[in-house]
Tab-separated table of C-alpha atoms in Angstrom:
chain	number	residue	atom	x	y	z
A	179	MET	CA	132.310	94.366	101.514
A	180	THR	CA	133.475	97.624	101.362
A	181	ALA	CA	131.509	100.708	101.669
A	182	THR	CA	132.409	101.493	97.893
A	183	ALA	CA	131.440	98.002	96.824
A	184	THR	CA	128.144	98.222	98.549
A	185	ALA	CA	127.095	101.516	97.186
A	186	SER	CA	128.168	100.472	93.891
A	187	THR	CA	126.015	97.218	94.418
A	188	ASN	CA	123.051	99.087	95.261
A	189	ALA	CA	123.057	101.341	92.394
A	190	ALA	CA	123.289	98.272	90.281
A	191	LEU	CA	120.297	96.960	92.070
A	192	SER	CA	118.377	99.931	91.250
A	193	GLY	CA	118.758	100.011	87.546
A	194	ASP	CA	122.055	99.007	86.204
A	195	VAL	CA	121.975	95.363	84.609
A	196	ARG	CA	125.731	95.618	84.171
A	197	GLY	CA	125.949	94.715	87.883
A	198	LEU	CA	125.165	91.053	86.869
A	199	ASP	CA	128.262	91.103	84.836
A	200	ALA	CA	130.256	92.532	87.967
A	201	LEU	CA	128.742	89.494	90.013
A	202	ARG	CA	129.993	86.934	87.764
A	203	GLY	CA	133.384	88.373	87.855
A	204	ARG	CA	133.379	88.413	91.709
A	205	ALA	CA	132.125	84.754	91.909
A	206	ALA	CA	135.746	83.654	90.972
A	207	ARG	CA	137.408	85.672	93.311
A	208	ASP	CA	134.909	85.792	96.485
A	209	PRO	CA	132.307	82.915	96.130
A	210	GLN	CA	130.656	83.790	99.560
A	211	GLY	CA	130.675	87.565	98.795
A	212	ALA	CA	128.993	86.878	95.495
A	213	VAL	CA	126.472	84.507	96.826
A	214	ARG	CA	125.522	87.065	99.474
A	215	GLU	CA	125.161	89.614	96.771
A	216	ALA	CA	122.977	87.590	94.517
A	217	ALA	CA	120.900	87.024	97.502
A	218	ARG	CA	120.481	90.703	97.948
A	219	GLN	CA	119.727	91.032	94.324
A	220	PHE	CA	117.049	88.251	94.332
A	221	GLU	CA	115.439	90.107	97.573
A	222	ALA	CA	115.427	93.198	95.761
A	223	LEU	CA	113.576	91.655	92.682
A	224	PHE	CA	111.151	90.008	95.054
A	225	MET	CA	110.261	93.153	96.787
A	226	GLN	CA	109.909	95.047	93.612
A	227	GLU	CA	107.267	92.668	92.396
A	228	LEU	CA	105.608	92.758	96.015
A	229	MET	CA	105.311	96.436	95.542
A	230	LYS	CA	104.088	96.343	92.114
A	231	SER	CA	101.412	93.885	93.371
A	232	LEU	CA	100.468	95.884	96.215
A	233	ARG	CA	99.846	99.031	94.061
A	234	ALA	CA	97.781	96.913	91.727
A	235	THR	CA	95.751	95.678	94.709
A	236	VAL	CA	95.067	99.105	96.459
A	237	GLY	CA	94.756	101.172	93.099
A	238	ASP	CA	95.952	104.416	91.854
A	239	GLY	CA	95.866	107.515	93.643
A	240	GLY	CA	99.543	108.849	94.154
A	241	VAL	CA	101.165	111.990	92.866
A	242	LEU	CA	103.122	109.850	90.140
A	243	ASP	CA	100.425	108.155	88.730
A	244	ASP	CA	99.182	110.503	85.882
A	245	GLY	CA	99.436	108.756	82.763
A	246	ALA	CA	102.101	106.382	81.263
A	247	GLY	CA	104.989	108.627	82.265
A	248	GLY	CA	103.802	108.433	85.807
A	249	GLU	CA	103.529	104.603	85.508
A	250	LEU	CA	107.285	104.731	84.519
A	251	ALA	CA	108.126	107.086	87.419
A	252	THR	CA	106.484	104.728	89.883
A	253	SER	CA	108.307	101.852	88.504
A	254	MET	CA	111.420	103.468	88.867
A	255	LEU	CA	110.815	104.705	92.455
A	256	ASP	CA	109.870	101.160	93.434
A	257	GLN	CA	113.213	99.946	91.946
A	258	GLN	CA	115.189	102.565	94.153
A	259	TYR	CA	112.838	101.441	97.233
A	260	ALA	CA	113.817	97.663	96.603
A	261	GLY	CA	117.452	98.621	96.074
A	262	GLN	CA	117.612	100.393	99.215
A	263	LEU	CA	115.736	98.108	101.618
A	264	ALA	CA	117.458	94.923	100.078
A	265	GLY	CA	119.924	93.000	102.241
A	266	MET	CA	118.571	94.558	105.558
A	267	ARG	CA	119.494	92.124	108.660
A	268	GLY	CA	116.553	89.635	109.200
A	269	GLY	CA	115.211	89.817	105.678
A	270	LEU	CA	114.656	87.478	103.016
A	271	ALA	CA	118.375	87.785	101.556
A	272	GLU	CA	119.707	86.126	104.711
A	273	SER	CA	117.584	83.126	104.078
A	274	ILE	CA	118.471	82.814	100.280
A	275	ALA	CA	122.252	83.345	101.040
A	276	ARG	CA	122.434	80.500	103.736
A	277	GLN	CA	120.629	78.165	101.470
A	278	LEU	CA	123.004	78.891	98.394
A	279	GLU	CA	125.978	78.503	100.787
A	280	ARG	CA	124.830	74.975	101.842
A	281	GLN	CA	124.168	73.997	98.389
A	282	MET	CA	127.470	74.947	97.272
A	283	GLY	CA	129.454	73.675	100.087
A	284	ILE	CA	130.598	77.069	100.828
A	285	ALA	CA	132.162	77.505	104.705
A	286	GLY	CA	130.255	79.964	106.797
A	287	GLY	CA	126.780	79.315	105.595
A	288	ALA	CA	125.246	80.174	108.947
A	289	ALA	CA	126.748	83.578	109.078
A	290	THR	CA	124.593	86.532	108.655
A	291	LEU	CA	124.864	89.295	106.193
A	292	PRO	CA	126.734	92.288	107.232
A	293	PRO	CA	124.467	95.498	107.461
A	294	LEU	CA	124.197	98.034	104.778
A	295	HIS	CA	126.729	100.767	104.721
A	296	ALA	CA	125.561	103.896	106.641
A	297	SER	CA	125.292	105.876	103.369
A	298	THR	CA	122.864	103.569	101.854
A	299	THR	CA	120.828	102.109	105.187
A	300	SER	CA	117.503	103.870	104.607
A	301	LEU	CA	115.141	105.624	102.436
A	302	ARG	CA	116.011	109.234	104.117
A	303	SER	CA	118.505	109.301	101.110
A	304	LEU	CA	115.741	109.842	98.935
A	305	PRO	CA	114.139	113.216	98.448
A	306	PRO	CA	110.595	113.782	100.063
A	307	ALA	CA	109.372	115.089	96.965
A	308	ALA	CA	109.906	111.517	95.350
A	309	TRP	CA	107.753	109.761	98.096
A	310	PRO	CA	104.148	108.641	97.211
A	311	GLN	CA	101.436	110.867	98.132
A	312	GLY	CA	100.563	110.950	101.822
A	313	VAL	CA	104.274	111.237	102.825
A	314	GLY	CA	104.620	114.799	103.896
A	315	ALA	CA	104.787	117.194	106.879
A	316	ALA	CA	101.691	115.528	108.454
A	317	ALA	CA	102.863	112.109	107.726
A	318	SER	CA	106.580	112.188	107.345
A	319	ALA	CA	107.206	109.053	109.214
A	320	ARG	CA	105.237	106.739	106.743
A	321	MET	CA	106.258	104.942	103.563
A	322	PRO	CA	104.155	103.463	100.703
A	323	PHE	CA	101.427	100.835	101.628
A	324	GLY	CA	101.694	101.832	105.255
A	325	TRP	CA	105.290	100.802	105.906
A	326	GLN	CA	107.088	102.695	108.641
A	327	ARG	CA	109.756	104.640	107.458
A	328	PRO	CA	113.000	103.983	109.465
A	329	GLN	CA	113.608	106.021	112.269
A	330	PRO	CA	117.044	107.156	113.910
A	331	THR	CA	116.361	105.460	117.102
A	332	GLY	CA	116.901	102.068	115.796
A	333	GLY	CA	119.399	100.219	113.925
A	334	VAL	CA	119.468	99.169	110.255
A	335	GLY	CA	118.710	95.279	111.410
A	336	ASP	CA	115.905	96.305	113.779
A	337	VAL	CA	114.199	97.952	110.686
A	338	GLY	CA	114.674	94.904	108.511
A	339	ALA	CA	113.479	92.584	110.872
A	340	ASP	CA	110.232	94.893	111.577
A	341	ALA	CA	109.501	94.833	107.790
A	342	VAL	CA	109.453	91.074	107.717
A	343	ALA	CA	107.400	90.844	111.085
A	344	HIS	CA	104.778	93.443	110.157
A	345	PRO	CA	103.893	93.161	106.361
A	346	PRO	CA	102.251	96.002	104.766
A	347	ARG	CA	98.445	96.333	105.245
A	348	ILE	CA	95.967	97.972	103.076
A	349	PRO	CA	95.368	101.714	104.667
A	350	GLU	CA	92.702	101.860	107.183
A	351	GLN	CA	91.912	105.300	105.556
A	352	ARG	CA	90.517	103.456	102.385
A	353	ALA	CA	88.260	100.852	104.559
A	354	ALA	CA	86.757	104.135	106.214
A	355	PHE	CA	86.141	105.619	102.855
A	356	VAL	CA	84.291	102.593	101.913
A	357	GLN	CA	82.358	102.490	105.243
A	358	GLN	CA	81.423	106.225	104.887
A	359	HIS	CA	79.932	105.879	101.447
A	360	LEU	CA	78.370	102.513	101.399
A	361	ALA	CA	75.050	103.718	102.443
A	362	ALA	CA	74.643	106.360	99.711
A	363	ALA	CA	76.030	103.692	97.186
A	364	ARG	CA	73.285	101.107	98.214
A	365	ARG	CA	70.561	103.924	97.607
A	366	ALA	CA	72.144	104.531	94.242
A	367	GLU	CA	72.148	100.730	93.535
A	368	THR	CA	68.170	100.729	93.953
A	369	GLN	CA	68.197	103.092	90.949
A	370	THR	CA	70.640	101.593	88.713
A	371	GLY	CA	70.940	98.049	89.696
A	372	ILE	CA	74.663	98.357	89.748
A	373	PRO	CA	76.398	96.950	92.845
A	374	ALA	CA	77.043	99.430	95.395
A	375	ALA	CA	80.597	98.397	95.654
A	376	PHE	CA	81.353	99.152	92.073
A	377	MET	CA	80.220	102.768	92.670
A	378	VAL	CA	81.888	103.222	95.710
A	379	ALA	CA	85.015	101.975	93.697
A	380	GLN	CA	84.540	104.565	91.140
A	381	ALA	CA	84.266	107.359	93.723
A	382	ALA	CA	87.639	106.374	95.046
A	383	LEU	CA	89.324	106.062	91.773
A	384	GLU	CA	87.875	109.669	90.757
A	385	SER	CA	88.630	111.246	94.249
A	386	GLY	CA	91.943	109.163	95.250
A	387	TRP	CA	90.028	107.731	97.881
A	388	GLY	CA	88.763	111.138	99.172
A	389	ARG	CA	92.283	112.526	99.342
A	390	ARG	CA	91.808	114.551	95.840
A	391	GLU	CA	88.140	115.598	95.946
A	392	ILE	CA	87.303	118.579	93.699
A	393	VAL	CA	87.209	121.760	95.840
A	394	HIS	CA	86.093	125.247	95.311
A	395	ALA	CA	88.537	127.972	94.792
A	396	ASP	CA	88.382	129.015	98.327
A	397	GLY	CA	89.304	125.546	99.360
A	398	SER	CA	85.671	124.288	100.367
A	399	PRO	CA	84.554	120.828	99.232
A	400	SER	CA	82.523	120.290	96.134
A	401	HIS	CA	81.302	116.950	97.404
A	402	ASN	CA	81.648	115.638	93.844
A	403	LEU	CA	83.027	112.193	94.065
A	404	PHE	CA	82.610	110.970	90.412
A	405	GLY	CA	84.266	113.972	88.587
A	406	ILE	CA	80.838	114.824	86.815
A	407	LYS	CA	81.504	118.014	84.798
A	408	ALA	CA	78.779	120.769	84.492
A	409	GLY	CA	77.432	120.947	81.078
A	410	ALA	CA	74.994	123.224	79.660
A	411	GLY	CA	72.127	121.571	81.250
A	412	TRP	CA	73.465	121.986	84.765
A	413	ASP	CA	72.064	124.922	86.699
A	414	GLY	CA	73.375	124.171	90.109
A	415	PRO	CA	76.493	125.294	91.765
A	416	VAL	CA	79.912	124.781	90.182
A	417	ALA	CA	83.502	124.494	90.940
A	418	GLU	CA	86.029	125.402	88.483
A	419	VAL	CA	89.411	123.741	88.605
A	420	THR	CA	92.584	122.560	86.595
A	421	THR	CA	92.286	118.813	85.455
A	422	THR	CA	94.060	116.550	83.067
A	423	GLU	CA	92.482	115.316	79.881
A	424	VAL	CA	94.061	112.749	77.388
A	425	GLU	CA	93.527	113.922	73.666
A	426	GLY	CA	94.963	112.011	70.640
A	427	GLY	CA	97.205	110.077	73.445
A	428	VAL	CA	98.539	113.372	74.700
A	429	ALA	CA	97.815	114.265	78.354
A	430	ARG	CA	97.249	118.082	78.954
A	431	LYS	CA	96.055	120.410	81.730
A	432	VAL	CA	92.869	122.102	80.899
A	433	GLN	CA	90.374	124.638	83.047
A	434	ALA	CA	87.038	122.647	83.646
A	435	ARG	CA	83.674	123.135	85.417
A	436	PHE	CA	82.401	120.482	87.718
A	437	ARG	CA	79.163	120.091	89.459
A	438	ALA	CA	79.234	120.854	93.336
A	439	TYR	CA	76.727	119.379	95.825
A	440	ALA	CA	75.737	120.040	99.379
A	441	SER	CA	76.738	116.411	100.313
A	442	HIS	CA	78.401	113.445	99.218
A	443	ALA	CA	75.060	111.613	99.207
A	444	GLU	CA	73.672	113.983	96.740
A	445	SER	CA	76.754	113.319	94.510
A	446	PHE	CA	75.928	109.726	94.415
A	447	ALA	CA	72.161	110.358	93.775
A	448	ASP	CA	72.955	112.785	90.887
A	449	TYR	CA	75.457	110.108	89.511
A	450	ALA	CA	72.642	107.455	89.571
A	451	ARG	CA	70.210	109.814	87.783
A	452	LEU	CA	73.201	110.356	85.208
A	453	LEU	CA	73.633	106.735	84.433
A	454	ARG	CA	69.716	106.373	84.149
A	455	GLY	CA	69.098	109.459	82.064
A	456	SER	CA	71.983	109.496	79.689
A	457	PRO	CA	71.732	107.120	76.520
A	458	ARG	CA	75.398	106.679	76.612
A	459	TYR	CA	75.279	104.693	79.851
A	460	ARG	CA	72.170	102.736	79.122
A	461	GLU	CA	73.863	99.548	78.777
A	462	LEU	CA	75.317	99.881	82.038
A	463	ILE	CA	71.927	99.794	84.026
A	464	GLY	CA	71.715	96.402	85.906
A	465	GLU	CA	75.488	95.536	84.941
A	466	ARG	CA	76.628	93.061	87.837
A	467	SER	CA	79.961	92.255	86.317
A	468	ALA	CA	82.966	94.410	87.477
A	469	GLU	CA	84.770	93.958	84.171
A	470	GLY	CA	81.477	94.601	82.139
A	471	PHE	CA	80.947	97.896	84.236
A	472	ALA	CA	84.529	99.019	83.927
A	473	GLN	CA	84.936	98.411	80.155
A	474	GLY	CA	81.198	99.877	79.653
A	475	LEU	CA	82.135	103.196	81.269
A	476	GLN	CA	85.405	103.384	79.182
A	477	ARG	CA	83.478	102.611	75.936
A	478	ALA	CA	80.927	105.132	76.740
A	479	GLY	CA	83.738	107.737	77.096
A	480	TYR	CA	83.244	108.630	80.809
A	481	ALA	CA	86.819	109.459	81.036
A	482	THR	CA	89.670	110.273	78.750
A	483	ASP	CA	92.340	108.093	80.379
A	484	PRO	CA	92.788	105.137	78.138
A	485	ALA	CA	93.636	102.967	81.051
A	486	TYR	CA	90.597	104.084	83.080
A	487	ALA	CA	88.695	100.342	82.735
A	488	ASP	CA	91.872	98.672	84.019
A	489	LYS	CA	92.309	101.180	86.966
A	490	LEU	CA	88.627	100.973	87.984
A	491	GLY	CA	88.790	97.197	87.538
A	492	ARG	CA	91.613	97.073	90.365
A	493	THR	CA	90.041	99.603	92.418
A	494	ILE	CA	86.617	97.514	92.312
A	495	ASP	CA	88.705	94.403	93.462
A	496	ALA	CA	90.261	96.493	96.544
A	497	THR	CA	86.832	97.993	97.598
A	498	LEU	CA	85.318	94.180	97.588
A	499	ARG	CA	88.276	93.111	99.573
A	500	LEU	CA	87.758	96.059	101.981
A	501	GLN	CA	84.102	95.020	102.473
A	502	GLN	CA	85.136	91.770	103.749
A	503	PRO	CA	86.037	91.144	107.595
A	504	GLN	CA	89.762	91.698	108.213
A	505	GLY	CA	91.719	89.136	110.141
């Protein structure tokens, strides 16, 4: 396949359904090439679904997850990742192509797929600004969900084989977050009857697993893991920051005052007092169902995000898995 054809097909994989029409036309002229291209596209679709499932498993927390527009941007970004990674040597596309060639009686069924053209061999062509949160100067070699970014010291085939041999793992940082706050959450559980894992999950959702914790103007931590605002009845320290609120279905940036604490343990204790002392959250006391807890917070108006309950439910699932022994 020529470099131009490869680049064109990758563009189709990333977001142009007209590529299917081109593939049909090519099948009559070059059956073997069409089979291999179809295998690439199947692999791209599979990888896109895989990334979608992984994002649902580990919850939100990236720079592109702000509302419906952020979800669309994340979906488009995943399409680009899938289109760039599909067809690497040692990947799923080779197995699919060999099976299709055998079933169709096409000669050369044992042949391997040619490597991608140099212009589309890695995700280095994507701008760093478009990468998910955590990919920056301090972690420029990492990809979403713990994947390793392709390095110039290895070939494209090596990268593809490594991706198959080492599947994505839930970041260890999230497991550390759970362990760090589990003791404080268990103390809060004795006050509320709500499982500690549910409260750790909400702290993870509100703080981006500790990466987006509210800070003071001087950069010092507020230790506010639950996004609790400082209302008229709060006489303690505060942190004033810009946050996103959804009003009438429209997201907008507002300046808000949040409570500040001396430690994360104080944040959990104050959260427990809030749930016990506010009539809005009375129905949540003793709630042992993850869905009931998430939906109850949504109904009580804990957050303005209309998808808050769904996000919290996914984060609770991830937190419960992180508490299990890792094989």
